[in-house]
mmCIF file of C-alpha atoms in Angstrom:
data_model
loop_
_atom_site.group_PDB
_atom_site.id
_atom_site.type_symbol
_atom_site.label_atom_id
_atom_site.label_comp_id
_atom_site.label_asym_id
_atom_site.label_seq_id
_atom_site.Cartn_x
_atom_site.Cartn_y
_atom_site.Cartn_z
ATOM 1 C CA MET F 46 -14.877 15.366 -16.122
ATOM 2 C CA THR F 47 -15.254 13.437 -13.949
ATOM 3 C CA ALA F 48 -14.700 9.085 -14.494
ATOM 4 C CA PRO F 49 -18.001 7.685 -13.661
ATOM 5 C CA ILE F 50 -18.542 6.140 -10.317
ATOM 6 C CA PHE F 51 -19.915 2.765 -10.125
ATOM 7 C CA ARG F 52 -20.733 1.215 -6.743
ATOM 8 C CA ARG F 53 -22.170 -2.029 -7.780
ATOM 9 C CA LEU F 54 -20.220 -5.112 -9.437
ATOM 10 C CA ALA F 55 -22.931 -6.038 -11.656
ATOM 11 C CA ASP F 56 -22.307 -2.419 -13.368
ATOM 12 C CA LEU F 57 -18.859 -2.157 -13.820
ATOM 13 C CA ARG F 58 -18.298 -6.222 -14.829
ATOM 14 C CA ALA F 59 -20.860 -5.110 -17.567
ATOM 15 C CA LEU F 60 -18.302 -2.310 -18.418
ATOM 16 C CA THR F 61 -14.812 -4.416 -18.130
ATOM 17 C CA SER F 62 -16.729 -7.105 -20.139
ATOM 18 C CA LYS F 63 -16.587 -4.519 -22.737
ATOM 19 C CA TRP F 64 -13.644 -3.080 -22.872
ATOM 20 C CA LYS F 65 -12.690 -7.390 -22.673
ATOM 21 C CA ARG F 66 -14.680 -8.079 -26.310
ATOM 22 C CA LYS F 67 -12.627 -5.313 -27.791
ATOM 23 C CA GLY F 68 -9.125 -6.738 -26.399
ATOM 24 C CA GLU F 69 -8.289 -3.329 -24.182
ATOM 25 C CA GLU F 70 -5.790 -4.420 -21.931
ATOM 26 C CA ILE F 71 -7.429 -3.180 -18.136
ATOM 27 C CA GLY F 72 -4.934 -1.397 -15.160
ATOM 28 C CA VAL F 73 -6.385 -0.913 -11.281
ATOM 29 C CA VAL F 74 -4.869 0.980 -8.926
ATOM 30 C CA PRO F 75 -6.540 -0.636 -5.828
ATOM 31 C CA THR F 76 -6.972 2.424 -2.716
ATOM 32 C CA MET F 77 -8.726 3.317 0.047
ATOM 33 C CA GLY F 78 -9.125 7.045 -0.832
ATOM 34 C CA ALA F 79 -7.563 9.753 0.856
ATOM 35 C CA LEU F 80 -5.671 10.241 -2.754
ATOM 36 C CA HIS F 81 -1.866 11.799 -2.711
ATOM 37 C CA GLN F 82 0.066 12.287 -5.019
ATOM 38 C CA GLY F 83 2.379 8.952 -4.397
ATOM 39 C CA HIS F 84 -1.282 7.909 -5.598
ATOM 40 C CA LEU F 85 -1.834 9.379 -8.086
ATOM 41 C CA SER F 86 2.035 8.457 -9.462
ATOM 42 C CA LEU F 87 -0.019 4.761 -10.260
ATOM 43 C CA VAL F 88 -2.285 6.243 -11.908
ATOM 44 C CA GLU F 89 -0.395 8.223 -14.300
ATOM 45 C CA ALA F 90 2.001 4.616 -14.677
ATOM 46 C CA ALA F 91 -1.648 2.664 -15.320
ATOM 47 C CA LYS F 92 -1.789 4.801 -18.247
ATOM 48 C CA THR F 93 1.085 4.468 -19.923
ATOM 49 C CA GLY F 94 0.863 0.697 -19.659
ATOM 50 C CA CYS F 95 -2.823 -0.568 -20.206
ATOM 51 C CA ASP F 96 -5.665 0.868 -22.296
ATOM 52 C CA ARG F 97 -8.622 0.879 -20.004
ATOM 53 C CA VAL F 98 -7.941 2.420 -16.305
ATOM 54 C CA ILE F 99 -9.501 1.802 -13.484
ATOM 55 C CA VAL F 100 -9.209 2.912 -9.251
ATOM 56 C CA THR F 101 -10.656 1.660 -6.840
ATOM 57 C CA ILE F 102 -11.449 3.385 -3.273
ATOM 58 C CA PHE F 103 -12.423 0.852 -0.755
ATOM 59 C CA VAL F 104 -11.927 2.218 3.066
ATOM 60 C CA ASN F 105 -11.069 -2.050 3.781
ATOM 61 C CA PRO F 106 -12.413 -2.942 7.401
ATOM 62 C CA LYS F 107 -10.761 -6.457 7.813
ATOM 63 C CA GLN F 108 -7.458 -5.018 7.721
ATOM 64 C CA PHE F 109 -7.283 -2.923 10.631
ATOM 65 C CA ASN F 110 -6.723 -4.137 13.551
ATOM 66 C CA ASN F 111 -7.740 -1.054 15.609
ATOM 67 C CA PRO F 112 -10.962 -0.494 15.380
ATOM 68 C CA GLU F 113 -10.415 3.392 16.611
ATOM 69 C CA ASP F 114 -7.694 3.657 13.484
ATOM 70 C CA LEU F 115 -10.401 2.063 10.314
ATOM 71 C CA ALA F 116 -13.210 4.820 12.062
ATOM 72 C CA LYS F 117 -10.005 7.735 11.848
ATOM 73 C CA TYR F 118 -9.348 6.976 8.525
ATOM 74 C CA PRO F 119 -10.282 9.373 6.220
ATOM 75 C CA ARG F 120 -12.925 9.466 3.642
ATOM 76 C CA THR F 121 -12.396 12.019 1.062
ATOM 77 C CA GLU F 122 -14.760 10.924 -2.063
ATOM 78 C CA ASN F 123 -15.588 13.738 -3.570
ATOM 79 C CA GLU F 124 -12.626 15.299 -3.492
ATOM 80 C CA ASP F 125 -10.193 12.432 -4.701
ATOM 81 C CA ALA F 126 -12.891 12.620 -7.835
ATOM 82 C CA GLN F 127 -11.248 15.835 -8.008
ATOM 83 C CA LYS F 128 -7.482 14.856 -8.483
ATOM 84 C CA LEU F 129 -8.582 11.459 -10.705
ATOM 85 C CA ALA F 130 -10.008 14.005 -13.649
ATOM 86 C CA PRO F 131 -7.289 15.456 -14.894
ATOM 87 C CA TYR F 132 -5.802 11.671 -15.408
ATOM 88 C CA GLY F 133 -8.602 10.847 -17.491
ATOM 89 C CA VAL F 134 -8.852 6.981 -15.972
ATOM 90 C CA ASP F 135 -12.196 5.522 -17.088
ATOM 91 C CA ALA F 136 -13.655 4.588 -14.343
ATOM 92 C CA ILE F 137 -13.586 4.775 -10.597
ATOM 93 C CA TYR F 138 -15.197 1.442 -8.108
ATOM 94 C CA VAL F 139 -16.475 2.630 -4.848
ATOM 95 C CA PRO F 140 -18.203 -0.565 -3.563
ATOM 96 C CA GLU F 141 -20.504 -0.909 -1.392
ATOM 97 C CA PRO F 142 -19.220 -3.034 1.692
ATOM 98 C CA GLU F 143 -22.337 -5.917 1.029
ATOM 99 C CA GLU F 144 -20.351 -5.777 -2.954
ATOM 100 C CA ILE F 145 -17.061 -6.943 -1.361
ATOM 101 C CA TYR F 146 -18.174 -8.766 1.909
ATOM 102 C CA PRO F 147 -21.547 -10.207 1.211
ATOM 103 C CA GLN F 148 -23.703 -11.441 4.188
ATOM 104 C CA GLY F 149 -22.628 -15.466 4.797
ATOM 105 C CA PHE F 150 -18.687 -14.718 3.425
ATOM 106 C CA ALA F 151 -16.538 -16.716 4.507
ATOM 107 C CA THR F 152 -13.573 -16.913 2.561
ATOM 108 C CA THR F 153 -10.099 -15.719 4.055
ATOM 109 C CA VAL F 154 -6.983 -15.444 1.799
ATOM 110 C CA SER F 155 -3.560 -15.963 3.439
ATOM 111 C CA VAL F 156 -0.122 -16.290 2.319
ATOM 112 C CA ALA F 157 2.078 -18.050 4.331
ATOM 113 C CA GLY F 158 5.598 -16.866 6.210
ATOM 114 C CA LEU F 159 5.446 -13.345 4.155
ATOM 115 C CA THR F 160 3.202 -12.204 6.616
ATOM 116 C CA ASP F 161 4.291 -13.363 9.628
ATOM 117 C CA VAL F 162 7.472 -10.292 10.031
ATOM 118 C CA MET F 163 7.008 -7.143 10.400
ATOM 119 C CA GLU F 164 3.315 -5.540 9.884
ATOM 120 C CA GLY F 165 2.311 -9.214 10.399
ATOM 121 C CA GLU F 166 3.956 -9.041 14.192
ATOM 122 C CA PHE F 167 2.291 -6.292 15.093
ATOM 123 C CA ARG F 168 -1.238 -5.765 13.421
ATOM 124 C CA PRO F 169 -1.534 -9.842 13.435
ATOM 125 C CA GLY F 170 -4.073 -10.142 10.589
ATOM 126 C CA HIS F 171 -3.714 -6.972 8.639
ATOM 127 C CA PHE F 172 -2.334 -9.268 5.024
ATOM 128 C CA ASP F 173 -5.310 -11.630 5.282
ATOM 129 C CA GLY F 174 -7.545 -8.890 5.055
ATOM 130 C CA VAL F 175 -5.477 -7.331 2.913
ATOM 131 C CA ALA F 176 -4.548 -10.259 0.784
ATOM 132 C CA THR F 177 -8.711 -11.350 0.353
ATOM 133 C CA VAL F 178 -9.867 -7.709 -0.646
ATOM 134 C CA VAL F 179 -6.759 -7.814 -3.602
ATOM 135 C CA ALA F 180 -7.149 -11.224 -4.136
ATOM 136 C CA LYS F 181 -11.523 -9.288 -4.868
ATOM 137 C CA LEU F 182 -11.018 -6.966 -6.177
ATOM 138 C CA PHE F 183 -8.325 -8.211 -9.142
ATOM 139 C CA LEU F 184 -11.256 -10.458 -10.254
ATOM 140 C CA GLN F 185 -13.752 -8.062 -9.727
ATOM 141 C CA THR F 186 -12.118 -5.099 -12.134
ATOM 142 C CA GLN F 187 -11.156 -8.315 -14.546
ATOM 143 C CA ALA F 188 -8.395 -6.554 -14.498
ATOM 144 C CA ASP F 189 -5.010 -7.614 -16.845
ATOM 145 C CA ARG F 190 -2.353 -4.870 -14.676
ATOM 146 C CA ALA F 191 -2.218 -4.100 -10.747
ATOM 147 C CA TYR F 192 -0.309 -1.242 -9.658
ATOM 148 C CA PHE F 193 0.514 -1.252 -6.308
ATOM 149 C CA GLY F 194 3.523 1.749 -4.307
ATOM 150 C CA GLU F 195 7.088 0.549 -3.073
ATOM 151 C CA LYS F 196 6.262 2.050 0.615
ATOM 152 C CA ASP F 197 4.350 -1.192 0.818
ATOM 153 C CA TYR F 198 7.053 -2.797 -0.121
ATOM 154 C CA GLN F 199 5.587 -6.369 1.905
ATOM 155 C CA GLN F 200 2.569 -5.687 0.442
ATOM 156 C CA LEU F 201 3.828 -5.788 -2.346
ATOM 157 C CA MET F 202 5.610 -8.558 -2.152
ATOM 158 C CA ILE F 203 2.252 -10.374 -0.008
ATOM 159 C CA VAL F 204 -0.069 -9.429 -3.289
ATOM 160 C CA THR F 205 2.468 -10.845 -5.636
ATOM 161 C CA ARG F 206 3.158 -14.138 -3.887
ATOM 162 C CA MET F 207 -1.115 -14.506 -4.045
ATOM 163 C CA ALA F 208 -1.943 -13.417 -6.990
ATOM 164 C CA ARG F 209 0.870 -16.276 -8.290
ATOM 165 C CA ASP F 210 -0.100 -19.157 -6.239
ATOM 166 C CA LEU F 211 -4.098 -18.462 -7.438
ATOM 167 C CA ASP F 212 -2.962 -18.496 -10.730
ATOM 168 C CA ILE F 213 -4.669 -14.908 -10.817
ATOM 169 C CA PRO F 214 -4.105 -12.947 -13.826
ATOM 170 C CA THR F 215 -3.390 -10.356 -12.618
ATOM 171 C CA GLU F 216 0.271 -9.162 -13.407
ATOM 172 C CA VAL F 217 1.479 -6.665 -10.528
ATOM 173 C CA VAL F 218 3.209 -4.309 -11.123
ATOM 174 C CA GLY F 219 6.216 -2.324 -8.495
ATOM 175 C CA CYS F 220 6.192 1.591 -8.073
ATOM 176 C CA PRO F 221 8.373 3.452 -6.965
ATOM 177 C CA THR F 222 7.648 5.796 -3.181
ATOM 178 C CA VAL F 223 6.596 9.066 -4.019
ATOM 179 C CA ARG F 224 8.342 11.496 -1.072
ATOM 180 C CA GLU F 225 7.936 14.872 0.520
ATOM 181 C CA PRO F 226 10.070 17.743 -0.058
ATOM 182 C CA SER F 227 10.719 16.216 3.288
ATOM 183 C CA GLY F 228 12.194 12.501 2.502
ATOM 184 C CA LEU F 229 8.908 12.134 4.470
ATOM 185 C CA ALA F 230 6.800 9.199 2.154
ATOM 186 C CA MET F 231 3.552 9.591 1.338
ATOM 187 C CA SER F 232 1.162 8.509 3.436
ATOM 188 C CA SER F 233 -2.818 9.065 4.127
ATOM 189 C CA ARG F 234 -2.413 9.170 7.883
ATOM 190 C CA ASN F 235 0.677 12.402 6.888
ATOM 191 C CA LEU F 236 -3.255 14.004 6.991
ATOM 192 C CA ARG F 237 -2.819 13.417 10.873
ATOM 193 C CA LEU F 238 0.389 14.857 11.275
ATOM 194 C CA SER F 239 0.639 18.524 13.267
ATOM 195 C CA PRO F 240 3.238 19.991 11.843
ATOM 196 C CA GLU F 241 5.399 19.295 14.726
ATOM 197 C CA GLY F 242 4.795 15.415 13.482
ATOM 198 C CA LEU F 243 5.195 16.408 10.460
ATOM 199 C CA ASP F 244 8.954 17.825 11.427
ATOM 200 C CA ILE F 245 9.439 14.844 13.291
ATOM 201 C CA ALA F 246 8.290 12.500 11.252
ATOM 202 C CA ALA F 247 10.818 13.644 8.198
ATOM 203 C CA HIS F 248 13.873 12.931 10.222
ATOM 204 C CA LYS F 249 13.135 8.916 10.018
ATOM 205 C CA ASN F 250 13.794 9.127 6.034
ATOM 206 C CA ARG F 251 17.169 10.840 6.739
ATOM 207 C CA ILE F 252 18.171 8.444 9.666
ATOM 208 C CA MET F 253 17.055 5.233 6.955
ATOM 209 C CA GLN F 254 19.736 6.940 4.597
ATOM 210 C CA GLU F 255 22.729 7.443 6.630
ATOM 211 C CA LEU F 256 21.830 3.483 7.878
ATOM 212 C CA ALA F 257 21.826 2.359 4.092
ATOM 213 C CA ALA F 258 24.983 4.532 3.241
ATOM 214 C CA ALA F 259 26.979 2.779 6.345
ATOM 215 C CA LEU F 260 25.441 -1.009 5.420
ATOM 216 C CA LYS F 261 26.354 0.512 1.886
ATOM 217 C CA ASP F 262 30.361 0.111 2.815
ATOM 218 C CA GLY F 263 29.737 -3.744 4.550
ATOM 219 C CA ALA F 264 29.279 -2.505 8.291
ATOM 220 C CA GLN F 265 26.901 -4.747 10.124
ATOM 221 C CA PHE F 266 23.698 -4.401 10.617
ATOM 222 C CA GLY F 267 23.579 -4.669 14.278
ATOM 223 C CA PRO F 268 25.335 -1.499 15.882
ATOM 224 C CA LEU F 269 23.401 -0.016 13.502
ATOM 225 C CA ALA F 270 19.651 -0.458 14.581
ATOM 226 C CA ALA F 271 20.679 0.410 18.279
ATOM 227 C CA GLN F 272 22.181 3.791 16.859
ATOM 228 C CA ALA F 273 18.923 4.329 14.147
ATOM 229 C CA GLU F 274 16.789 3.837 17.740
ATOM 230 C CA ILE F 275 18.636 6.419 19.938
ATOM 231 C CA ASP F 276 18.526 8.717 16.919
ATOM 232 C CA LEU F 277 15.073 8.251 16.023
ATOM 233 C CA LEU F 278 13.584 8.888 19.923
ATOM 234 C CA ALA F 279 15.731 11.877 20.412
ATOM 235 C CA ALA F 280 14.031 12.757 17.195
ATOM 236 C CA GLY F 281 11.307 13.061 18.318
ATOM 237 C CA PHE F 282 9.594 9.824 18.120
ATOM 238 C CA THR F 283 7.424 8.862 21.066
ATOM 239 C CA GLN F 284 8.249 4.719 19.607
ATOM 240 C CA LEU F 285 9.900 2.100 17.258
ATOM 241 C CA GLU F 286 8.327 -0.516 16.712
ATOM 242 C CA TYR F 287 10.792 -2.038 14.643
ATOM 243 C CA ILE F 288 14.295 -1.416 12.067
ATOM 244 C CA GLN F 289 15.264 -4.140 10.068
ATOM 245 C CA LEU F 290 17.072 -5.311 7.211
ATOM 246 C CA ARG F 291 15.723 -8.007 5.104
ATOM 247 C CA CYS F 292 16.165 -9.648 1.017
ATOM 248 C CA ALA F 293 14.830 -7.117 -1.027
ATOM 249 C CA GLU F 294 13.914 -11.041 -3.034
ATOM 250 C CA THR F 295 12.350 -13.202 0.027
ATOM 251 C CA LEU F 296 11.746 -11.216 2.999
ATOM 252 C CA ASP F 297 14.293 -13.000 4.716
ATOM 253 C CA PRO F 298 16.413 -10.810 8.301
ATOM 254 C CA MET F 299 20.181 -10.430 6.792
ATOM 255 C CA THR F 300 23.169 -9.426 9.081
ATOM 256 C CA LEU F 301 25.774 -7.586 6.474
ATOM 257 C CA ALA F 302 23.959 -6.353 3.018
ATOM 258 C CA ASN F 303 25.783 -8.414 0.809
ATOM 259 C CA ARG F 304 22.730 -8.957 -1.723
ATOM 260 C CA PRO F 305 20.118 -6.873 -2.486
ATOM 261 C CA ALA F 306 18.416 -6.007 1.007
ATOM 262 C CA ARG F 307 15.785 -3.723 1.809
ATOM 263 C CA LEU F 308 15.622 -2.020 5.304
ATOM 264 C CA PHE F 309 11.899 -1.408 7.258
ATOM 265 C CA ALA F 310 10.515 0.564 9.851
ATOM 266 C CA ALA F 311 8.313 1.489 11.896
ATOM 267 C CA ALA F 312 7.581 4.338 14.773
ATOM 268 C CA TRP F 313 5.351 6.326 16.162
ATOM 269 C CA ALA F 314 5.069 9.682 15.965
ATOM 270 C CA ASP F 315 1.998 11.970 17.320
ATOM 271 C CA ASP F 316 0.465 9.079 17.788
ATOM 272 C CA VAL F 317 0.000 8.113 14.164
ATOM 273 C CA ARG F 318 2.148 5.312 13.518
ATOM 274 C CA LEU F 319 4.312 5.433 10.101
ATOM 275 C CA ILE F 320 6.223 3.037 8.369
ATOM 276 C CA ASP F 321 8.950 3.800 5.700
ATOM 277 C CA ASN F 322 11.315 1.288 2.886
ATOM 278 C CA ILE F 323 14.608 2.126 1.730
ATOM 279 C CA PRO F 324 16.339 -0.185 -0.895
ATOM 280 C CA VAL F 325 20.069 -1.129 0.558
#
């Protein structure tokens, strides 16, 4: 049985207020739809940790830099509802755009520092759109906990800082990246890859794992990054936007993996931009 779908904030609030009066804890899984096993793993975590679970589906125009990217983003609401049915979620919130950005909406949430590097450098304004919509969804759903995948690790750090800085009483819970058998991180963008593109994309995780292993042995990052770029282009990627080693806690750049770190990469294959990160 599929969960009820709510499109108006007033209807959702009537439900969540009832749960709150009963002392039930609410978990939210914010998504843009086109659900895959990575999203569903977040739903499983929410079901384990909370009394009630809401999955939100909203393709947020404010976090797209490229109008073509926004237009191409898959909209699969019916299929998503069917995928969620076995998990027993309590509500699916698919807000109309005016429920998120009503006429005259003039507020932007911006997290300084963390948003200036990596994705922020190549997608200016992207994280302002993310932080703004996530803040809205935290408050609209009245969630006690929100579940995000580590696949978008920079985003995870940003929404955690945002909730802390604004005293939003929602605990942000990070969950491990779910991967295809090939090692490719699951992503809604993978739907746009051809079979050949999927083969190329699978090489990225292998190359990153090899780089991480060398870093663990004490190697300097600079020469390894240069070789990784050569390897990625040889594997069929058309462009490497960045490959960086960053502190896992602050996202500060590192040259040696002498404390907890993560390796980040963004590259293009088959005209699709793919990001990934792994712990070092």
